[in-house]
PDB file of C-alpha atoms and ligand atoms in Angstrom:
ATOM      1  CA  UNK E   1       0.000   0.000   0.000  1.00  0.00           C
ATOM      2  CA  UNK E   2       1.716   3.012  -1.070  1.00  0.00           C
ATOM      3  CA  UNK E   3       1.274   6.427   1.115  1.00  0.00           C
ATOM      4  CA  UNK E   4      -0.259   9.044  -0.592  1.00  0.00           C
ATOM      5  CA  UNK E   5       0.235  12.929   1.579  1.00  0.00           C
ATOM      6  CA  UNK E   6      -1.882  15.821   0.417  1.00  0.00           C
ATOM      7  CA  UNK E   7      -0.790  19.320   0.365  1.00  0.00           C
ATOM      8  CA  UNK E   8      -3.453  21.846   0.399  1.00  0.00           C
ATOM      9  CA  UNK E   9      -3.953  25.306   1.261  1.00  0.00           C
ATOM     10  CA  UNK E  10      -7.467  26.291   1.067  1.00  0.00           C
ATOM     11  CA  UNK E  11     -10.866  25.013   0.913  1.00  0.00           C
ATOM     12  CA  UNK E  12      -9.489  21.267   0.134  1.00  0.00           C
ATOM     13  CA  UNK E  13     -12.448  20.029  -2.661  1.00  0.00           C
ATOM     14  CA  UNK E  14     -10.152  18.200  -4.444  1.00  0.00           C
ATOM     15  CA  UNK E  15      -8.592  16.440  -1.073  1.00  0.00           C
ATOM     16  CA  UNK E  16     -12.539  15.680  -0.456  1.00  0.00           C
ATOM     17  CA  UNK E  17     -12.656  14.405  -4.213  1.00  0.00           C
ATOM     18  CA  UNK E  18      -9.610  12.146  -3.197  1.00  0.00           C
ATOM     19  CA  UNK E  19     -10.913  11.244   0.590  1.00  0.00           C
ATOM     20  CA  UNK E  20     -13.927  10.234  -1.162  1.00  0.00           C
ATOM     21  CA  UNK E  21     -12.664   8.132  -4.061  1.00  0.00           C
ATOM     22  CA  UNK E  22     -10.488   6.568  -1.392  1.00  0.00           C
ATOM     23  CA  UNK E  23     -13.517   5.262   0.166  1.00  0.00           C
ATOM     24  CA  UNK E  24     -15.510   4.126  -2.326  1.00  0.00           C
ATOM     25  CA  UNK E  25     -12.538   1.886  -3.643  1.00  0.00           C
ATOM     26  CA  UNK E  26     -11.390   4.404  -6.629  1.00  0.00           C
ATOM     27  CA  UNK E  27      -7.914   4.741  -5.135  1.00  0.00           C
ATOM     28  CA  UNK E  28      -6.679   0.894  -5.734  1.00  0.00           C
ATOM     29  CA  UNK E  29      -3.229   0.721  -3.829  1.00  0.00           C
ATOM     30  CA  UNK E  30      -2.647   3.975  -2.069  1.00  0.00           C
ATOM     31  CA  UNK E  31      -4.474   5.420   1.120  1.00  0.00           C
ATOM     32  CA  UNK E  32      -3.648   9.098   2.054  1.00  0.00           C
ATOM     33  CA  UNK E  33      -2.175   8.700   5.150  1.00  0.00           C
ATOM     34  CA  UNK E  34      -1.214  12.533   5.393  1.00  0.00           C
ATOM     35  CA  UNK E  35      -2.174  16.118   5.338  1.00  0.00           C
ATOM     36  CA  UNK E  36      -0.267  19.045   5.021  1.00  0.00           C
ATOM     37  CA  UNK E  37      -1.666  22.374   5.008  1.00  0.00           C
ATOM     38  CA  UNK E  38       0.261  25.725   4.087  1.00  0.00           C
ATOM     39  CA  UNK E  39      -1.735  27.487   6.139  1.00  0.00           C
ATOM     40  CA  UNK E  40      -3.631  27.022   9.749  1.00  0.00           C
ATOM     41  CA  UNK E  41      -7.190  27.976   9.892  1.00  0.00           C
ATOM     42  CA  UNK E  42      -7.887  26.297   6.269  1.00  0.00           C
ATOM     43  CA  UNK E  43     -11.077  24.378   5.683  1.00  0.00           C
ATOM     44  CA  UNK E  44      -9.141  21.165   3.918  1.00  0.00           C
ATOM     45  CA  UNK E  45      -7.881  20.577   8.110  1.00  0.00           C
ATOM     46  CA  UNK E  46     -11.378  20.388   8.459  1.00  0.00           C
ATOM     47  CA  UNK E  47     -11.832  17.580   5.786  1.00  0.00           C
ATOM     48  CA  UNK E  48      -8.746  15.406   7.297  1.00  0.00           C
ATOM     49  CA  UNK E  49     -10.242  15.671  10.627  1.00  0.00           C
ATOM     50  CA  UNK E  50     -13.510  14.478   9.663  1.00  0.00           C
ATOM     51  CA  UNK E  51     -12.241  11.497   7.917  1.00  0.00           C
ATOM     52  CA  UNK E  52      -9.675  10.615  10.826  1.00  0.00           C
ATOM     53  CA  UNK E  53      -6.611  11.896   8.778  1.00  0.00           C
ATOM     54  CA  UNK E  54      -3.293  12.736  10.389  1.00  0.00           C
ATOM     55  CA  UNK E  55      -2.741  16.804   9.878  1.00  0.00           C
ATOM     56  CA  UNK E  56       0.107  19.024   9.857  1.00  0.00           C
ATOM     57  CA  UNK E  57       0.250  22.560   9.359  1.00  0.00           C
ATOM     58  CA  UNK E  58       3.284  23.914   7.894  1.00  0.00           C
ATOM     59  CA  UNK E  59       2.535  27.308   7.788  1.00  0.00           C
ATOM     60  CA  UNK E  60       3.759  29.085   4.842  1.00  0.00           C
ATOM     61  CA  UNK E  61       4.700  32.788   6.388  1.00  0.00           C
ATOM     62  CA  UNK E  62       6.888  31.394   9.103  1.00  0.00           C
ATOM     63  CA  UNK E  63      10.126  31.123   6.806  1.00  0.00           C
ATOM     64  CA  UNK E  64      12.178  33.564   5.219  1.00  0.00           C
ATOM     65  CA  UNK E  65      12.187  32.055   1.814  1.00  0.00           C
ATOM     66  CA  UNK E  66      10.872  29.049  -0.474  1.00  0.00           C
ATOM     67  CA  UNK E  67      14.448  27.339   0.356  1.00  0.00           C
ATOM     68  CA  UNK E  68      14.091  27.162   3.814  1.00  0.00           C
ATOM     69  CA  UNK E  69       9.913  26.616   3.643  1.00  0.00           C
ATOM     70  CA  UNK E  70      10.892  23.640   1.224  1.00  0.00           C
ATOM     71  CA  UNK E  71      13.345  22.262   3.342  1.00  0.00           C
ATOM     72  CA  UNK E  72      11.186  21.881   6.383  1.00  0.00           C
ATOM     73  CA  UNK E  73       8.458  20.083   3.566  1.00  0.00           C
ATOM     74  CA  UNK E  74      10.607  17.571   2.490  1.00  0.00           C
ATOM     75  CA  UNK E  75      11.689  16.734   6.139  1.00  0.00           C
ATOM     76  CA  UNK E  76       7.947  16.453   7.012  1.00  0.00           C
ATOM     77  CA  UNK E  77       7.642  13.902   3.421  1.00  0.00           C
ATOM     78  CA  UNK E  78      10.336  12.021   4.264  1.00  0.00           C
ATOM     79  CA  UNK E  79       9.060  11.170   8.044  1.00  0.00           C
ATOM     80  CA  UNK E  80       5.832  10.266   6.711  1.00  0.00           C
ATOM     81  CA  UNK E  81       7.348   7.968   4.005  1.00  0.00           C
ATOM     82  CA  UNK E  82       4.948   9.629   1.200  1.00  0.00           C
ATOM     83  CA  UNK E  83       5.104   7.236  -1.619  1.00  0.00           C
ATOM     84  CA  UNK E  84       2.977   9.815  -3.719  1.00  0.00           C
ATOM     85  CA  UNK E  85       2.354  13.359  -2.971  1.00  0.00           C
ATOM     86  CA  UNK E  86      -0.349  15.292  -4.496  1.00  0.00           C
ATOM     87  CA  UNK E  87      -0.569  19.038  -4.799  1.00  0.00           C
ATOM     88  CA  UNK E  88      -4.127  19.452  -4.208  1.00  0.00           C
ATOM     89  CA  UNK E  89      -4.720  23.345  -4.271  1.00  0.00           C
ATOM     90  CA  UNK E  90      -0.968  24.029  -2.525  1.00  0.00           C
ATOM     91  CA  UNK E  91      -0.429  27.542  -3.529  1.00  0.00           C
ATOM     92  CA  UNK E  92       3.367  27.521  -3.206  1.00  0.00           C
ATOM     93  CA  UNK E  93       6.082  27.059  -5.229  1.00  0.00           C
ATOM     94  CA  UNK E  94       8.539  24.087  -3.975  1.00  0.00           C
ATOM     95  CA  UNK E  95      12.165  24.494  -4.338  1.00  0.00           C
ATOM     96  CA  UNK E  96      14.711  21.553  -5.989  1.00  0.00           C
ATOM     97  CA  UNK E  97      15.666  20.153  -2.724  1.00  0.00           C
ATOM     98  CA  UNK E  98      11.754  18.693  -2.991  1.00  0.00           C
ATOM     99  CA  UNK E  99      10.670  18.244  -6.263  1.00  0.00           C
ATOM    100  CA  UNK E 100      14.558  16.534  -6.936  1.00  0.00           C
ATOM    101  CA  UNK E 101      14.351  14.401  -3.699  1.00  0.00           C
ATOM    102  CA  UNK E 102      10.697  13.317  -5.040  1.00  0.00           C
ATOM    103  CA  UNK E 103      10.976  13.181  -8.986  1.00  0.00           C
ATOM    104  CA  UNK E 104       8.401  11.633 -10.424  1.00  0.00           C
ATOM    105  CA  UNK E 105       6.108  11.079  -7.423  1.00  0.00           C
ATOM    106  CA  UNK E 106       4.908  14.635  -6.594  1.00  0.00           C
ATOM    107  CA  UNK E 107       1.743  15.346  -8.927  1.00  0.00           C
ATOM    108  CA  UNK E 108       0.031  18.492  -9.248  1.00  0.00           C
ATOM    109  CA  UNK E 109      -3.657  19.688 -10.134  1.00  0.00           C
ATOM    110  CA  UNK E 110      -3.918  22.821 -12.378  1.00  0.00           C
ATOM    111  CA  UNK E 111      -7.122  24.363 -13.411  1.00  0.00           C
ATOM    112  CA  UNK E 112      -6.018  25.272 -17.099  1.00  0.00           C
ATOM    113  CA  UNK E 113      -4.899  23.565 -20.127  1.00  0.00           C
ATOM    114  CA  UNK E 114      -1.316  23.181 -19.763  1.00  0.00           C
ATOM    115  CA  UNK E 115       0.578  24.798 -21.398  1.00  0.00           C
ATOM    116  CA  UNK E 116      -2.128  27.388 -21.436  1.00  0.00           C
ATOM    117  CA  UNK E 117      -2.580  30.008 -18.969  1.00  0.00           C
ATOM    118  CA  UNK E 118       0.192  28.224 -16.374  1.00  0.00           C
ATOM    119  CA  UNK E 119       3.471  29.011 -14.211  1.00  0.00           C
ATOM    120  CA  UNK E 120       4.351  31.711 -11.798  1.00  0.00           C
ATOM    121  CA  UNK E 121       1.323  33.850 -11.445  1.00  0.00           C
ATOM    122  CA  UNK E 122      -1.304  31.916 -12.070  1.00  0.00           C
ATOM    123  CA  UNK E 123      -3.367  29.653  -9.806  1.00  0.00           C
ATOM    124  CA  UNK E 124      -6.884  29.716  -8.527  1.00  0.00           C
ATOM    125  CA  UNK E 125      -9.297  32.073  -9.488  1.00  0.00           C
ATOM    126  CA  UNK E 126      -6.364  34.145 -11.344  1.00  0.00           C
ATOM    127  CA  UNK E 127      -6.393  31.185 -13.766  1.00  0.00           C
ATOM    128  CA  UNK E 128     -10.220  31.454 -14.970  1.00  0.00           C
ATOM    129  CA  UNK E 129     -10.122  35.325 -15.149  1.00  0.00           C
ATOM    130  CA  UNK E 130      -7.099  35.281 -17.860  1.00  0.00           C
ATOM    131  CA  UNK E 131      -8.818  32.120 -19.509  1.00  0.00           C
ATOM    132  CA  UNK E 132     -12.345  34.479 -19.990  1.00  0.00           C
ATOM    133  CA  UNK E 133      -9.965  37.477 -20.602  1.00  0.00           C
ATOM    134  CA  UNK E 134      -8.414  35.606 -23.577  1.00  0.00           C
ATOM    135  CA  UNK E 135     -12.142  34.527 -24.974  1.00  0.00           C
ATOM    136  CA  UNK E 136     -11.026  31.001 -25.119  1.00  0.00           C
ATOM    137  CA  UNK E 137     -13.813  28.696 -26.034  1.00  0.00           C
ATOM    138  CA  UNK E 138     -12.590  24.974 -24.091  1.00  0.00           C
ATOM    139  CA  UNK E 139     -11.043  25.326 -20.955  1.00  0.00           C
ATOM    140  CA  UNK E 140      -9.777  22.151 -18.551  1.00  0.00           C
ATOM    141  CA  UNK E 141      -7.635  21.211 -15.915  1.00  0.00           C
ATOM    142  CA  UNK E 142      -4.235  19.561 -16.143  1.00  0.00           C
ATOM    143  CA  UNK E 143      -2.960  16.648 -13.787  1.00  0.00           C
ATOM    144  CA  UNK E 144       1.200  16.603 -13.732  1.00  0.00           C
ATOM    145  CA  UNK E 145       4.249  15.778 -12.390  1.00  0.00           C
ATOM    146  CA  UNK E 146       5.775  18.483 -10.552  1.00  0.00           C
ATOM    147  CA  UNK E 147       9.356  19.242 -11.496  1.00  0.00           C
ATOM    148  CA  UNK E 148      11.298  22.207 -11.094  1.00  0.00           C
ATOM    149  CA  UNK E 149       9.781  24.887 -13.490  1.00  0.00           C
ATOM    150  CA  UNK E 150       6.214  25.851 -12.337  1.00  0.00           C
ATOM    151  CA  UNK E 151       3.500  24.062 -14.013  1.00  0.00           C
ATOM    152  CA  UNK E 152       6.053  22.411 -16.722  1.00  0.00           C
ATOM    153  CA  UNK E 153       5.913  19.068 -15.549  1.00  0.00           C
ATOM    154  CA  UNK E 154       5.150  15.958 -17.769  1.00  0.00           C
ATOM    155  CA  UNK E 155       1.828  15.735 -18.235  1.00  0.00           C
ATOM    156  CA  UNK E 156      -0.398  12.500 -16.766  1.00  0.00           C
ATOM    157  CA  UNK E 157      -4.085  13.483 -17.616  1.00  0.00           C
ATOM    158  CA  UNK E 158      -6.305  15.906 -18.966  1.00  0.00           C
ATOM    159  CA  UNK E 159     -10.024  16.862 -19.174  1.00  0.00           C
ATOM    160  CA  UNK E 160     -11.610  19.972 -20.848  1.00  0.00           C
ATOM    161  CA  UNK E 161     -15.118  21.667 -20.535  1.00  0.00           C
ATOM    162  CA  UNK E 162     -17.269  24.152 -23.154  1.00  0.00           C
ATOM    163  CA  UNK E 163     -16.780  27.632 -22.204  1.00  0.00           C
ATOM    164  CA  UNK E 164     -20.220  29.829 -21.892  1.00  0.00           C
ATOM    165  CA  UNK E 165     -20.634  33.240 -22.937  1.00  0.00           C
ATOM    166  CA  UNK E 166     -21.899  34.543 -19.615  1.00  0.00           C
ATOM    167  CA  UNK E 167     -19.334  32.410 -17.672  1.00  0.00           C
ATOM    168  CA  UNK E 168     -17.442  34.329 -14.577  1.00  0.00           C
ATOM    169  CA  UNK E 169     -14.411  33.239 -13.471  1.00  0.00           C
ATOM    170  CA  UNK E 170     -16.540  31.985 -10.501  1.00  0.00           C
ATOM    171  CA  UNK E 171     -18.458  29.423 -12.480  1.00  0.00           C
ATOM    172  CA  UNK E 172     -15.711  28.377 -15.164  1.00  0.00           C
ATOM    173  CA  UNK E 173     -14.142  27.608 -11.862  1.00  0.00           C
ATOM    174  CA  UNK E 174     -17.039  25.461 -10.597  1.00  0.00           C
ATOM    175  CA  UNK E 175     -17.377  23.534 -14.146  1.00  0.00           C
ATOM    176  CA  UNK E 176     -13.907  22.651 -14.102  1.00  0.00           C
ATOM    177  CA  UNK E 177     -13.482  21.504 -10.735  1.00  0.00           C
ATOM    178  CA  UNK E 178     -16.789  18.839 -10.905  1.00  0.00           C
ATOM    179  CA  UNK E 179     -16.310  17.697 -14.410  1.00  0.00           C
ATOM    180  CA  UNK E 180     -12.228  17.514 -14.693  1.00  0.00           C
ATOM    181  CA  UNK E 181     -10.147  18.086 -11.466  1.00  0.00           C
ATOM    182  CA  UNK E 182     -12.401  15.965  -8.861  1.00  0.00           C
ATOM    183  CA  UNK E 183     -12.568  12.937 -11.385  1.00  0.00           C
ATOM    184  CA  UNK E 184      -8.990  12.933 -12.676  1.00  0.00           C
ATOM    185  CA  UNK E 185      -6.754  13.869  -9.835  1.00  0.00           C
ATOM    186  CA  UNK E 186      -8.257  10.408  -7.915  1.00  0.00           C
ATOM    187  CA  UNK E 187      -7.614   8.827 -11.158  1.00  0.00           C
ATOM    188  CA  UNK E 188      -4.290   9.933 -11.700  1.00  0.00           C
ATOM    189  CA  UNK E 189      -3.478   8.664  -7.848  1.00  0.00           C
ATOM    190  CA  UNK E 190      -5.033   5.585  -8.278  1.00  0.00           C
ATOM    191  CA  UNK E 191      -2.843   4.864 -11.830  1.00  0.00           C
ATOM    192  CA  UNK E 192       0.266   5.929 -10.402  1.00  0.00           C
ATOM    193  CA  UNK E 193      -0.306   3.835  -6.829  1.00  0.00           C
ATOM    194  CA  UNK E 194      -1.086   0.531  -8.957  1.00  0.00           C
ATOM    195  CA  UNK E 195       2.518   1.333 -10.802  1.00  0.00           C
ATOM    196  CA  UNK E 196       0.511   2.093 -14.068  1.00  0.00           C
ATOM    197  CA  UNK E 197       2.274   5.467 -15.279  1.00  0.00           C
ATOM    198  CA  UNK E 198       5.218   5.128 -17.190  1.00  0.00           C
ATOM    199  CA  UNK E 199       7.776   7.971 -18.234  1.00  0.00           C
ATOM    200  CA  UNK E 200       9.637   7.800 -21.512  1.00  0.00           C
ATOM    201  CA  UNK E 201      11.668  10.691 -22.836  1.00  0.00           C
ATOM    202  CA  UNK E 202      10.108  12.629 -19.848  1.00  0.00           C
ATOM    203  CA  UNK E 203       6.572  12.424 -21.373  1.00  0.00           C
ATOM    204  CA  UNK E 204       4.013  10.153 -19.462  1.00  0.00           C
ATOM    205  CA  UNK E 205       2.078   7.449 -20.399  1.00  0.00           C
ATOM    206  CA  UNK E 206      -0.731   5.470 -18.965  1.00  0.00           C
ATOM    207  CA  UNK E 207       0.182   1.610 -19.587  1.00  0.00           C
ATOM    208  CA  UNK E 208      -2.687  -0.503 -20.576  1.00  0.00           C
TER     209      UNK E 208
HETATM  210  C1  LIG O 301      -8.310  24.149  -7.615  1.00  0.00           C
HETATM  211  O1  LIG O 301      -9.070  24.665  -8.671  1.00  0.00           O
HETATM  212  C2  LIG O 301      -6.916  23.815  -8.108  1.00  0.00           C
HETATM  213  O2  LIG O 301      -6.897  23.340  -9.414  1.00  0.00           O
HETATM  214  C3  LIG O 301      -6.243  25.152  -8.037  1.00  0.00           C
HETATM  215  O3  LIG O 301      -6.752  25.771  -6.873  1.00  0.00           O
HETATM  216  C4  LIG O 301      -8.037  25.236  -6.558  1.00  0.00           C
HETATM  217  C5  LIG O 301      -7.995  24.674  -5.151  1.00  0.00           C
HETATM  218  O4  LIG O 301      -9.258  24.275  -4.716  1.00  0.00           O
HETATM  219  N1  LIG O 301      -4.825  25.004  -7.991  1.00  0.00           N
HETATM  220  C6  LIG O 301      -3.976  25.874  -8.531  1.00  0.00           C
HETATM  221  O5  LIG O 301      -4.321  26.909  -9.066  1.00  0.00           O
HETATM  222  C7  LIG O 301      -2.502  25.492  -8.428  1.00  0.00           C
HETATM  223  N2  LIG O 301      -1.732  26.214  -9.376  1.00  0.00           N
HETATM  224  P1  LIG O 301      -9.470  23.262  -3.502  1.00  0.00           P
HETATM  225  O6  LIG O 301      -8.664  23.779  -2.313  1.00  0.00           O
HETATM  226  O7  LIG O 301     -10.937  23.344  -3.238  1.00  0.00           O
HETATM  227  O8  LIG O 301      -9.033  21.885  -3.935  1.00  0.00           O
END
C-alpha cells in the first residue's frame, strides 16, 4: 500500500474528491495517510479531521524564503514515508531540494490547459479570469508531475469543458473543478499507486 500525503492550502475540494474516491474503492493501492496544510485555519484541516486523517500545518509565512519553507516540507515527506504526494490546491512554489528528492512522485492539479494560462502567477481564481480574458472557447484542468519549473511538468491526464458566454471566473471555476479536477486527480493517484504510469523521454504514459 503506497502512502499518498496531500498538500493543500485552502478550501481542500479536491482532497474531499480524493478522501472520497479513497472510500468508495477508486484509489486501488494507495491510502492518504497525510495532510499538510500551508496554512492554519484552512477548511481542507477540516476535511482530514472528519475522515480521521493525520494533519500538519506547515505554515507558509513562518520562513524567510521558499528554500528554507521547502526544506522543512521535504523533512515532514520524508518522516511520513509519502510514496505519492499530491498538490491538491498548494499555492506555493517548492524548491529543488523537494521536487529533486521526489521526482516523479509529486503530482500536481492545475485548473487550465497546460501549457495554457500556467506558471508563476497563475493559480486559482487568477487562472479562470485570464482564460475568460483571452475569450477562449474549451477550458480544462491539467494533472502533472511536478518538477522544477512551475507548471512544466510531464503531463499524466487531462479533461476539458465548453466555455459559456456569460461564464465568470466563478463558475468556469465550478465547471472545471466537478467535471475535470475531482474525477482525474483520484484517477491519476489511483494509476500511479497501482505502478501504471510510465515515463519515456520525460513524457508520461498510462500503460494498458
Ligand atoms: C483548484 O481549482 C486547483 O486546481 C487550483 O486551486 C483550486 C484549489 O481548490 N490550484 C492551482 O491553481 C494550483 N496552481 P481546492 O482547495 O478546493 O481543492
Amino acid at each position: 500500500m503506497k502512502n499518498i500525503v496531500v498538500l493543500v492550502s485552502g478550501g481542500g475540494t479536491n482532497l474531499q474528491a480524493l478522501i472520497d474516491a479513497e472510500k468508495s474503492g477508486l484509489i486501488q493501492g494507495g491510502k492518504i495517510t497525510c495532510v499538510i496544510s500551508s496554512k492554519d485555519g484552512v477548511y481542507a484541516l477540516e476535511r482530514a479531521k472528519n475522515n480521521n486523517i493525520p494533519a500538519r500545518v506547515i505554515p507558509r509565512k513562518e520562513y524567510p524564503d521558499s528554500k528554507s519553507y521547502s526544506e522543512a516540507i521535504l523533512n515532514a515527506l520524508n518522516e511520513e514515508k509519502a510514496d505519492l504526494i499530491v498538490l491538491a490546491g498548494f499555492m506555493t512554489i517548492l524548491d529543488e531540494c523537494v521536487t529533486k528528492a521526489y521526482a516523479y512522485k509529486i503530482i500536481n492539479v492545475h485548473p487550465a490547459l497546460i501549457p495554457s494560462f500556467c506558471g508563476e502567477g497563475f493559480y486559482g481564481l487568477k487562472v479562470h479570469e485570464k482564460a475568460l480574458e483571452y475569450g477562449v472557447k474549451v477550458s480544462g484542468a491539467t494533472i502533472h508531475f511536478v518538477n522544477e519549473e512551475a507548471d512544466a511538468g510531464a503531463i499524466i491526464l487531462q479533461g476539458t469543458v465548453d466555455v459559456q458566454r456569460d461564464d465568470t471566473p466563478e463558475i468556469l471555476q465550478k465547471r472545471i473543478m466537478e467535471n475535470v479536477e475531482w474525477k482525474l486527480l483520484p484517477k491519476a493517484a489511483s494509476l500511479f499507486c497501482q505502478d501504471k504510469i510510465e515515463i519515456i523521454d520525460g513524457k508520461a504514459y498510462i500503460k494498458d
